[in-house]
Coordinates of C-alpha atoms in Angstrom, one line a residue:
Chain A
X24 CA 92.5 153.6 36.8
X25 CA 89.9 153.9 39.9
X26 CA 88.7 150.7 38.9
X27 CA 92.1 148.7 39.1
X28 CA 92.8 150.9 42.3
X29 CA 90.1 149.0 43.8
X30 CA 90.9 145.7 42.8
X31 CA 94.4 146.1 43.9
X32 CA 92.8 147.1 47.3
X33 CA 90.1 143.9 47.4
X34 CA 93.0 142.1 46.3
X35 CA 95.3 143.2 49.1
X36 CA 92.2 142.8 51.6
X37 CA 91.3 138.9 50.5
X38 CA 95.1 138.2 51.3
X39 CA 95.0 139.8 54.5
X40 CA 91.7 138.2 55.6
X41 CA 93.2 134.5 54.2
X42 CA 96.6 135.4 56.9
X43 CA 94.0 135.6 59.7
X44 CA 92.6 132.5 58.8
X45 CA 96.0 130.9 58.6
X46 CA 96.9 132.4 61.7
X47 CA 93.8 131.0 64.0
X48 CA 93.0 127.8 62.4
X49 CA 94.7 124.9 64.8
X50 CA 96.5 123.2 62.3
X51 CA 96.9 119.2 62.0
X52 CA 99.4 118.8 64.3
X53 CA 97.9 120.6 67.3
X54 CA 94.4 118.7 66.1
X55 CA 96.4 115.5 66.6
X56 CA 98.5 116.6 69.8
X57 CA 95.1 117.5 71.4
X58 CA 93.7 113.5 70.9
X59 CA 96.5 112.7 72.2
X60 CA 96.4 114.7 75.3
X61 CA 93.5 113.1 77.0
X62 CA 95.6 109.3 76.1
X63 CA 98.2 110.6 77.9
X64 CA 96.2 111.8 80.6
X65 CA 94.5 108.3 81.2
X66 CA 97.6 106.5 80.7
X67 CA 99.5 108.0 83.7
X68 CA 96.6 107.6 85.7
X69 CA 96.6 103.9 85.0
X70 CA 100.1 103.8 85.8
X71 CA 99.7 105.9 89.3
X72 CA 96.6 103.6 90.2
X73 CA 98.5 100.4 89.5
X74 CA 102.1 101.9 91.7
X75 CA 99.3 103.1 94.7
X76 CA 97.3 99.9 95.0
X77 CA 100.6 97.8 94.9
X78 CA 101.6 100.1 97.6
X79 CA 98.9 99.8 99.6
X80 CA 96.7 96.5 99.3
X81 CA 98.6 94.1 97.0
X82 CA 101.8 93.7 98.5
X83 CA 100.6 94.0 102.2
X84 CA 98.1 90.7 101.1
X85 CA 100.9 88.7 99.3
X86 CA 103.1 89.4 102.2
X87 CA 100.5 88.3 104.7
X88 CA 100.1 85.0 103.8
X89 CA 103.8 84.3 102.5
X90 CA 104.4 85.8 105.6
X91 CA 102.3 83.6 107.4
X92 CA 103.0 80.1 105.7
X93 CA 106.9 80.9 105.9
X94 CA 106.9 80.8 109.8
X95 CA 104.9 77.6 109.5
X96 CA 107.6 76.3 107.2
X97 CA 109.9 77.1 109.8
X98 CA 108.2 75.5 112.6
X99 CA 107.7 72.3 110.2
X100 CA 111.6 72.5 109.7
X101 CA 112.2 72.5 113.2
X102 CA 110.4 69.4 113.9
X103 CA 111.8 67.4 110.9
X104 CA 115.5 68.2 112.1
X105 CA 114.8 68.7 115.5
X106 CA 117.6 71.5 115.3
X107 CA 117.2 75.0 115.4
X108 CA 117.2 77.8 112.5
X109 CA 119.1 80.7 112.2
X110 CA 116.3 84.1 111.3
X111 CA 118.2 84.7 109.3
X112 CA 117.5 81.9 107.0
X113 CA 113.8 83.8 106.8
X114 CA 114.3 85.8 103.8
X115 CA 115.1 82.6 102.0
X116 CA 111.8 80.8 103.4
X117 CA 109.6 84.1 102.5
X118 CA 110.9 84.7 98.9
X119 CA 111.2 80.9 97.4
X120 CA 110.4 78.4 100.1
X121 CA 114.2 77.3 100.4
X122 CA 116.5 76.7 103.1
X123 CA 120.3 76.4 102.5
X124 CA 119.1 76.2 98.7
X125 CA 117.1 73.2 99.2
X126 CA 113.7 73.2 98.5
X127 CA 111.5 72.7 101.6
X128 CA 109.4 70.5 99.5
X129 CA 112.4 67.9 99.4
X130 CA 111.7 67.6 102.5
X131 CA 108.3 67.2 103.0
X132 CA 107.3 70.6 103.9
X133 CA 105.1 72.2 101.5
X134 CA 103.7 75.1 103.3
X135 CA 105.4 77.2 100.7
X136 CA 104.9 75.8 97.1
X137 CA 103.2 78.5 95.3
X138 CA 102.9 81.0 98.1
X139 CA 106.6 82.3 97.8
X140 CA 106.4 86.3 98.0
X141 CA 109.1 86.5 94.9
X142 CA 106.4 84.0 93.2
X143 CA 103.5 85.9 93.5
X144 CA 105.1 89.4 92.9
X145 CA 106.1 87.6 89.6
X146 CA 102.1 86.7 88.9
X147 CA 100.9 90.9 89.8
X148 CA 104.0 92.1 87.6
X149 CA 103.2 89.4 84.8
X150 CA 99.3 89.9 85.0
X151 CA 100.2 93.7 85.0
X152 CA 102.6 93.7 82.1
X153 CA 99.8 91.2 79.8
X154 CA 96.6 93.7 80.7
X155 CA 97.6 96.7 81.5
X156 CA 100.7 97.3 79.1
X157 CA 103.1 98.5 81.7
X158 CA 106.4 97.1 82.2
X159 CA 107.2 96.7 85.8
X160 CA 109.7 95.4 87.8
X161 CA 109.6 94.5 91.6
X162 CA 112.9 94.2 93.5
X163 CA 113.3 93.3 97.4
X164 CA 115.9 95.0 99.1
X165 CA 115.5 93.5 102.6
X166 CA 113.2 91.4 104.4
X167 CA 112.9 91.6 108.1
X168 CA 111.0 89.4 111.1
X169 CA 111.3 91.0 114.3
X170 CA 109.2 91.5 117.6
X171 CA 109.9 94.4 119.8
X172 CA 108.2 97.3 121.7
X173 CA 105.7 97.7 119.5
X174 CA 104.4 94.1 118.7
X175 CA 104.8 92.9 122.1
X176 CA 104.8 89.3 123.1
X177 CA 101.9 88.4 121.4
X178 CA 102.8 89.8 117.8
X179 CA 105.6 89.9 115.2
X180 CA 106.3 91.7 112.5
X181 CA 107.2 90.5 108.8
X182 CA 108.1 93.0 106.5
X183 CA 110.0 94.0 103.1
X184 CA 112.2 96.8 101.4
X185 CA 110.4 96.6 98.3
X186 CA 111.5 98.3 95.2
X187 CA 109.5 99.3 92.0
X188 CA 109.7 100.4 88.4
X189 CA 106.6 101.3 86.2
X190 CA 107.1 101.6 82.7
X191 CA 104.4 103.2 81.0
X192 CA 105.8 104.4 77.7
X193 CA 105.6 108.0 78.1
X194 CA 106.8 108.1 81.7
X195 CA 108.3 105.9 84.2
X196 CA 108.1 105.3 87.9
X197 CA 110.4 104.6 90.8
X198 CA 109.2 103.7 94.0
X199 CA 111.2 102.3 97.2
X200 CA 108.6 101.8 100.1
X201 CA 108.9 98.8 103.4
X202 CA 105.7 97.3 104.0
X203 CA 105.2 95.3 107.4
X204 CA 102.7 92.9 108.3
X205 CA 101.8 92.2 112.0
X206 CA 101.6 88.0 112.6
X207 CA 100.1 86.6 116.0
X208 CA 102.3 84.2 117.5
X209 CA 98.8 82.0 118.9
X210 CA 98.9 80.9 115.6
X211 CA 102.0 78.8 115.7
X212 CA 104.0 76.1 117.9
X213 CA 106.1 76.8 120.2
X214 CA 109.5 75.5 118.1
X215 CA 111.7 75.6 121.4
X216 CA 108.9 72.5 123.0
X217 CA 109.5 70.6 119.5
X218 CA 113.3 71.0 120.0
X219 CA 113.9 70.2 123.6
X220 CA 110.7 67.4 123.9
X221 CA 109.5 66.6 120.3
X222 CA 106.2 68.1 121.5
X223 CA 103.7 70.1 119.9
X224 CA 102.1 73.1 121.8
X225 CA 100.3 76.4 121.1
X226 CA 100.9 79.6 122.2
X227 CA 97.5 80.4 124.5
X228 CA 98.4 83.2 126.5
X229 CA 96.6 84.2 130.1
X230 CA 95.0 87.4 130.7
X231 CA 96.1 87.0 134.5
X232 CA 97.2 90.0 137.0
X233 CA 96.7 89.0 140.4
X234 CA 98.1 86.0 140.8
X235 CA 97.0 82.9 142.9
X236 CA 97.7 79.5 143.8
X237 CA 94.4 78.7 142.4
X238 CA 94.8 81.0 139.0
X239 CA 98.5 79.2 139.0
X240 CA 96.8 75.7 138.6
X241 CA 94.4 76.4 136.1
X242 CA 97.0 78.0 134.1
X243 CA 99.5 75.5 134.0
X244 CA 96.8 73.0 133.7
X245 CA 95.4 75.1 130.6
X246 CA 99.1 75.2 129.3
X247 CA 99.1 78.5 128.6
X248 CA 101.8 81.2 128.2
X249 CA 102.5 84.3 130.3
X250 CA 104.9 87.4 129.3
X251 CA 108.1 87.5 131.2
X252 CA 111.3 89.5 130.4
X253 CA 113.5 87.0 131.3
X254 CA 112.6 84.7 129.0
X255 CA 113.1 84.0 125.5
X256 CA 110.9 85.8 122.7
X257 CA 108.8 83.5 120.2
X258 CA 111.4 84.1 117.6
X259 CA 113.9 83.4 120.0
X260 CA 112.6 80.1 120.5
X261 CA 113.3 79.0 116.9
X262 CA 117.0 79.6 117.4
X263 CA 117.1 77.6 121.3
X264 CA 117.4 80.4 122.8
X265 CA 117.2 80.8 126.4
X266 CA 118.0 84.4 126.9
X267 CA 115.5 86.7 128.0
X268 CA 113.2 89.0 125.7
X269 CA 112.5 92.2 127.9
X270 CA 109.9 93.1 125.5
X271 CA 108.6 89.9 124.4
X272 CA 109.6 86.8 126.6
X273 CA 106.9 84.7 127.0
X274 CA 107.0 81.0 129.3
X275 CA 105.0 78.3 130.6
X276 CA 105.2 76.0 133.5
X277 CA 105.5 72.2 133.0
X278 CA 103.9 69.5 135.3
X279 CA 107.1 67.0 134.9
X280 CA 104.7 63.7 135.4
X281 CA 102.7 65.4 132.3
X282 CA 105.2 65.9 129.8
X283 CA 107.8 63.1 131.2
X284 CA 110.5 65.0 132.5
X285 CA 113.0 63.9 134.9
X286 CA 113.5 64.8 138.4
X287 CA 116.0 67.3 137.8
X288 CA 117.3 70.2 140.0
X289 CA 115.9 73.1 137.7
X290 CA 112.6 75.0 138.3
X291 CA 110.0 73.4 136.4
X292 CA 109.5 76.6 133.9
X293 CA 110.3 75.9 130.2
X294 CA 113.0 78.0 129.8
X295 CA 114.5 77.5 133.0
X296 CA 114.6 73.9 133.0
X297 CA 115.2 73.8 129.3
X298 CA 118.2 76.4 129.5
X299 CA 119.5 75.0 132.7
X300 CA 119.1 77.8 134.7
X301 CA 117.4 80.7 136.8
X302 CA 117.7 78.5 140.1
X303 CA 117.8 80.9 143.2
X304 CA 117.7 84.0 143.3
X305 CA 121.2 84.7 145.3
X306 CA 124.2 82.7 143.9
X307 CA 124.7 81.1 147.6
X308 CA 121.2 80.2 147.4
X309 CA 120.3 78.0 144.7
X310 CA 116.9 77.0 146.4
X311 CA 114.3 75.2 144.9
X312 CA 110.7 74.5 146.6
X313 CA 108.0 72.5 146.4
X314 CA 104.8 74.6 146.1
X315 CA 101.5 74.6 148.6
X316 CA 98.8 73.6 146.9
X317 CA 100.2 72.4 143.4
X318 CA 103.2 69.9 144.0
X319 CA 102.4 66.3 144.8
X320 CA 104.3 63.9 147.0
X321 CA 102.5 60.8 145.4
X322 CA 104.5 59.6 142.7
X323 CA 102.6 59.4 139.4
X324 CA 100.2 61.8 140.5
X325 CA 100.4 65.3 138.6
X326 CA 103.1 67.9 139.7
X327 CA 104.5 65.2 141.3
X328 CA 108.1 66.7 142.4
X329 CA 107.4 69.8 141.1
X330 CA 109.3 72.6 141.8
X331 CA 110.1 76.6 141.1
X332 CA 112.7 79.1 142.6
X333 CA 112.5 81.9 144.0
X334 CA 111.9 84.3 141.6
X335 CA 108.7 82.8 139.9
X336 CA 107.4 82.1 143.4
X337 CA 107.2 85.5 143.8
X338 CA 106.1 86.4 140.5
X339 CA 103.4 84.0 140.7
X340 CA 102.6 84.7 144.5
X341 CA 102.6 81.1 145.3
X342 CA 103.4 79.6 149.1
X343 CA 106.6 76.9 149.7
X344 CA 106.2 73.8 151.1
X345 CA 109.4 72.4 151.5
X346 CA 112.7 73.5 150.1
X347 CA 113.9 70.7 147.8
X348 CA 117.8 71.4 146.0
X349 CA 119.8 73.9 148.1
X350 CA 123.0 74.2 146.6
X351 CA 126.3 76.4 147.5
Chain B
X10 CA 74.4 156.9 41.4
X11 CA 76.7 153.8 39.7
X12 CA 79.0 154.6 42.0
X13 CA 76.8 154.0 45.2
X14 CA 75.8 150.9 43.8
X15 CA 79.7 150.2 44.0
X16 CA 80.6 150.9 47.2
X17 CA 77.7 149.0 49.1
X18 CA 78.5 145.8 46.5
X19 CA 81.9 146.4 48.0
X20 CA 81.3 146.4 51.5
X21 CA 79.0 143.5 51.0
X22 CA 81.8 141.8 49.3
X23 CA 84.0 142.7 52.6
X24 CA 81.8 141.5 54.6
X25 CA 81.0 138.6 52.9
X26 CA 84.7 137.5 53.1
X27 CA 84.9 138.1 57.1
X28 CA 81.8 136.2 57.9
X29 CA 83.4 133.6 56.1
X30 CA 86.7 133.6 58.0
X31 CA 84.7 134.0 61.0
X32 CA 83.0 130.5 60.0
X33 CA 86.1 128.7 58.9
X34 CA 88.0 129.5 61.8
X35 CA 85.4 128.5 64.0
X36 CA 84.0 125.8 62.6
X37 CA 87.4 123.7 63.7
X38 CA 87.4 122.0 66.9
X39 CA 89.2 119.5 68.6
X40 CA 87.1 117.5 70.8
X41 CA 85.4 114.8 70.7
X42 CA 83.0 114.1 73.3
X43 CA 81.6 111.4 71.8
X44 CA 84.6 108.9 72.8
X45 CA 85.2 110.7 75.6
X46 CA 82.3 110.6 77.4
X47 CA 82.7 106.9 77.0
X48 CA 85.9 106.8 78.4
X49 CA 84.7 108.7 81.3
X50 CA 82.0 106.7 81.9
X51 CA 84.2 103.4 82.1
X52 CA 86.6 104.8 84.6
X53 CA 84.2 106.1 86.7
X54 CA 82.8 102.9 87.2
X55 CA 86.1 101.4 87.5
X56 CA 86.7 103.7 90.4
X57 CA 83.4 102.8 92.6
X58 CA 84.1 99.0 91.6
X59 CA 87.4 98.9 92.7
X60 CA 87.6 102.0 95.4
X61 CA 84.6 101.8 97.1
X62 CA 84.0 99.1 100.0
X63 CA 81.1 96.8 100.7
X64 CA 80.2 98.5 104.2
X65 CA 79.5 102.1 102.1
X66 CA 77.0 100.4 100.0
X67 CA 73.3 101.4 101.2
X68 CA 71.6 98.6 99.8
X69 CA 69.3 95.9 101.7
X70 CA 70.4 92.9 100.2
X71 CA 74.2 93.7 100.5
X72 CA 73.8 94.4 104.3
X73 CA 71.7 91.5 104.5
X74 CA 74.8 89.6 103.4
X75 CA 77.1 90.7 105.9
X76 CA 74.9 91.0 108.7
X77 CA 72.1 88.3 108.3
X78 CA 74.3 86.2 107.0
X79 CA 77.9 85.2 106.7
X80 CA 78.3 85.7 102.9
X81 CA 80.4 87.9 103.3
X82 CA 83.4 87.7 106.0
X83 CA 85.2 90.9 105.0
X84 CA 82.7 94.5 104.7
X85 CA 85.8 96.0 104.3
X86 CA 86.7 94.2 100.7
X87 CA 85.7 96.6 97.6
X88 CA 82.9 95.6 95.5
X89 CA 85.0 94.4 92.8
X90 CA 87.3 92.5 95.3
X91 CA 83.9 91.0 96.9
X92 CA 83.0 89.5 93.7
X93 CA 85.8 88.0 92.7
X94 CA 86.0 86.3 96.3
X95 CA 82.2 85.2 95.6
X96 CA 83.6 83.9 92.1
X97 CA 86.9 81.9 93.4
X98 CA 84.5 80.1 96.0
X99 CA 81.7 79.2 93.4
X100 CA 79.4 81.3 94.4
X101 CA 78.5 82.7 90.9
X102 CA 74.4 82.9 91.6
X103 CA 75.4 85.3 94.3
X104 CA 78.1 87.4 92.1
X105 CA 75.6 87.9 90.2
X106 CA 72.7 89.1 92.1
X107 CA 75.6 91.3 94.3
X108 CA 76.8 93.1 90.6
X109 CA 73.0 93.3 89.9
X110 CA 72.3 94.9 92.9
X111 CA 75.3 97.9 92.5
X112 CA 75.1 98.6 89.3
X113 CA 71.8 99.7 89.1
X114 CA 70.9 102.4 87.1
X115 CA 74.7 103.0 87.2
X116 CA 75.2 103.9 83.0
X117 CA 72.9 105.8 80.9
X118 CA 71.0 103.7 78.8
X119 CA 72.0 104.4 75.7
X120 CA 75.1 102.6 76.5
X121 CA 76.0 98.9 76.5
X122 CA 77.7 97.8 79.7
X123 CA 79.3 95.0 81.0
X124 CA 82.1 93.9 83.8
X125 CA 84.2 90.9 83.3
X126 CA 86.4 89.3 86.0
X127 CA 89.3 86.9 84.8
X128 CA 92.1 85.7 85.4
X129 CA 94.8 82.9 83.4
X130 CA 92.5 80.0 83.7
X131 CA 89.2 81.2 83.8
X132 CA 87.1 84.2 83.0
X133 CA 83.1 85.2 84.6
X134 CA 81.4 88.0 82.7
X135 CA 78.5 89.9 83.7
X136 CA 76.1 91.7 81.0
X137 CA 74.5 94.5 82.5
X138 CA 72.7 96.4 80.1
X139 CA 73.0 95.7 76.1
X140 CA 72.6 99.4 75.2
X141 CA 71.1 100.8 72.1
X142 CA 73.4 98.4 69.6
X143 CA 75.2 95.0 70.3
X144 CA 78.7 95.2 71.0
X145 CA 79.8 93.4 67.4
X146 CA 77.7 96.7 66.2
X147 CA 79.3 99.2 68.2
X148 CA 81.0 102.1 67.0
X149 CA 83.0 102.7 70.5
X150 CA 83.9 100.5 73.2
X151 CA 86.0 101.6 76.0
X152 CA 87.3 99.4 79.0
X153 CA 89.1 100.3 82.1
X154 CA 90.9 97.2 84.1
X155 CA 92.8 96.6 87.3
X156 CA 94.4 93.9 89.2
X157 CA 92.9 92.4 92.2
X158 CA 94.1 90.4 94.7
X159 CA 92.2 89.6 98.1
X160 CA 92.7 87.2 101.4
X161 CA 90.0 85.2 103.0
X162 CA 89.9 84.8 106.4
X163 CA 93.8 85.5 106.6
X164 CA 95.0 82.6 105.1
X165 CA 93.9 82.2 101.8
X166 CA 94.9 84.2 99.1
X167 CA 93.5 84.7 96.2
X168 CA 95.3 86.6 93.0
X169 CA 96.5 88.3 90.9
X170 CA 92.6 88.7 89.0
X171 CA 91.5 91.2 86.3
X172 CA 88.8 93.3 86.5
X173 CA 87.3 94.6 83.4
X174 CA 84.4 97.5 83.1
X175 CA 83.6 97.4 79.6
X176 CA 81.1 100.5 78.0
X177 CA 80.0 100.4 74.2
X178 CA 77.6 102.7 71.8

């Protein structure tokens, strides 16, 4: 009787000790849920590295030099129709290199073949959906090309509304974000020069602030630009615009036997003479003058006839010689 | 007398039985650092390829190629973005000696090691160390990748490019 007491006891004991085991022994599906924890783990992190560098580098690079190119499309357009373009045409030039649906390569320009942003968001979302086996899709919202405060005359921005969607199986990502681009206009013609005189020029701005007749002569003989809030912007000049930029207008002077320009009663400042306007300072005084020191009275000779009003005299700090066009 | 002998066969017994519990429970684990050193190892790399730029490197020759020289335009790139601009302007002979020169003693030897750039049309690989066994022999490889994309001197842009970091044992 003692004896089968204690094997009902040892008996009793073995089962208790097995339950313990059963209880603390990670069973096959935690085993298997643990391997897949650290998968997991590197997964999302591929997926977060991929959504930060797009954010950061890649789109800021693509958008650079789409960027870039798609403003020389434009100026290229200008001078095959010699008519301006609206801004906002832009997005069109950035995303696919078309204007009006037509390609710009049917027209000979072919600053944009393969450098469309939509094209190469296409390659990084392809290239990311072959290697790194996550879905993705890029959508642009908005695209914008402005200059203002910040950029000043000598910059412009480019930018996009960009959104994007990560799919990475076991989580997905939604990301809405602009990214801008600063452009610097010295790398482009002027478009309002190719317009209004089928000529080519570059933006080379002076670094003058003390005018003088002497520093006037070297810069309009250097054909630079200066700043002037009266005058028309860079991207204004793509549309023939002779309003004035108070941030970002930017002119230059033109020596009419240089560039062939009639003897016409406008000062002899691009946008002025261009836009018909700016003579005289007082509407009963419509004065133009001849300047000491620069105009000529020899005909054929450079800055022959030349003439500005009042206001860029001052501006410029230049003496009269002889009042030319006085008008009521 | 018998009866002693009983009880201490029955304690032994007992504790028998919870030593081997004790062993069974313990002896299952779920980690396997094996493949996840690995792993590790391969995105680590990945990280200082890709993350970190060519003006933090502390090497001779590298500065020597920024400052002696005009090699390289951009200090600012990251390594991995430096040799796949040294790539896309054949410049192979100098890939190679700039991988050689930061990856040095980067991967324990035991370890096989190699980084591959490529893209749709073309692919450069560079074998860094071949490790105790060949990579046909291997009983783990692990890679890490990402996407690179670059501009030269503003206006030319290269991309999109793979970057592969590629470890085996």
């Amino acid at each position: 009787m003692a004896v089968k007491r204690g094997m009902f006891f040892s008996m009793i004991a073995i089962v208790m000790v097995m339950a313990i085991i059963a209880l603390f022994v990670p069973n096959q599906e935690y085993v298997s849920l643990f391997g897949k924890v650290t998968t997991v783990k590197t997964r999302v992190g591929k997926a977060n590295s991929f959504l930060v560098a797009v954010q950061k580098t890649m789109i800021q690079r693509a958008l650079y030099n789409s960027g870039h190119y798609a403003v020389k499309a434009m100026v290229a357009y200008v001078n095959k129709t010699k008519q301006p373009i609206d801004l906002a045409d832009f997005d069109e030039i950035l995303l696919n290199g078309t204007v009006g649906g037509v390609e710009l390569a049917d027209m000979g320009i072919s600053f944009m073949v393969g450098r469309g942003l939509a094209y190469r968001l296409e390659e990084i979302s392809n290239m990311s959906a072959r290697e790194l086996r996550l879905d993705n899709t890029f959508t642009v919202n908005d695209v914008l090309i402005v200059q203002d405060n910040e950029t000043g005359y000598k910059n412009f921005y480019v930018g996009v509304n960009l959104s994007v969607w990560v799919d990475a199986d076991i989580a997905t990502w939604n990301s809405t974000f602009v990214v801008l681009q600063v452009l610097d206009v010295e790398d482009y013609y002027d478009p309002y020069w190719i317009m209004n005189r089928d000529i080519y020029r570059g933006f080379y701005f002076a670094n003058v602030s003390n005018w003088s007749t002497s520093l006037f002569y070297d810069f309009a003989g250097s054909l630079n630009y200066s700043y002037d809030g009266r005058a028309p912007s860079f991207l204004m000049r793509f549309e023939n615009s002779s309003m004035g930029s108070e941030c970002c207008g930017v002119e230059t002077i033109m020596d009419p036997v240089a560039f062939g320009i009639d003897d016409e009663p406008w000062s002899y400042v691009d946008y002025c003479y261009f836009g018909r306007q700016c003579n005289g300072s007082k509407a009963t005084d419509k004065s133009l003058w001849n300047i000491t020191g620069i105009s000529s009275v020899v005909e054929g000779e450079n800055y022959y006839q030349f003439k500005l009003e009042v206001y860029h005299i001052d501006k410029y700090n230049l003496s009269v010689d002889r009042r030319v066009v006085q008008l009521p | 007398m018998k009866k002693g002998y009983f009880f201490m066969l029955d304690s032994f017994i007992a504790m028998s039985i919870i030593l081997f519990s004790l062993i069974l429970i313990f002896s299952f684990h779920t980690s396997k650092p094996y493949q996840m050193q690995g792993i590790f190892i391969a995105d680590d790399i990945m990280d200082v390829f890709a993350g970190t730029r060519v003006e933090e490197i502390d090497n001779d020759f590298i500065y020597g190629l920024y400052t002696g020289s005009t090699n390289i335009t951009n200090p600012k790139n990251s390594l991995a973005e430096q040799v796949a601009e040294f790539l896309i302007t054949d410049r192979e002979g100098l890939a190679q000696q700039f991988v050689k020169n930061i990856t040095v003693r980067m991967v324990p030897e035991k370890y096989g090691f190699m980084i591959r750039v490529y893209n749709e049309t073309k692919a450069w690989q560079f074998n860094i160390s071949e490790g105790s066994v060949s990579q046909d022999e291997a009983k783990l490889i692990v890679s890490s990748k990402k996407i690179l994309t670059g501009n030269i001197n503003r206006t030319y842009y290269w991309g999109p490019m793979m970057a592969e970091v590629r470890i085996w044992q």
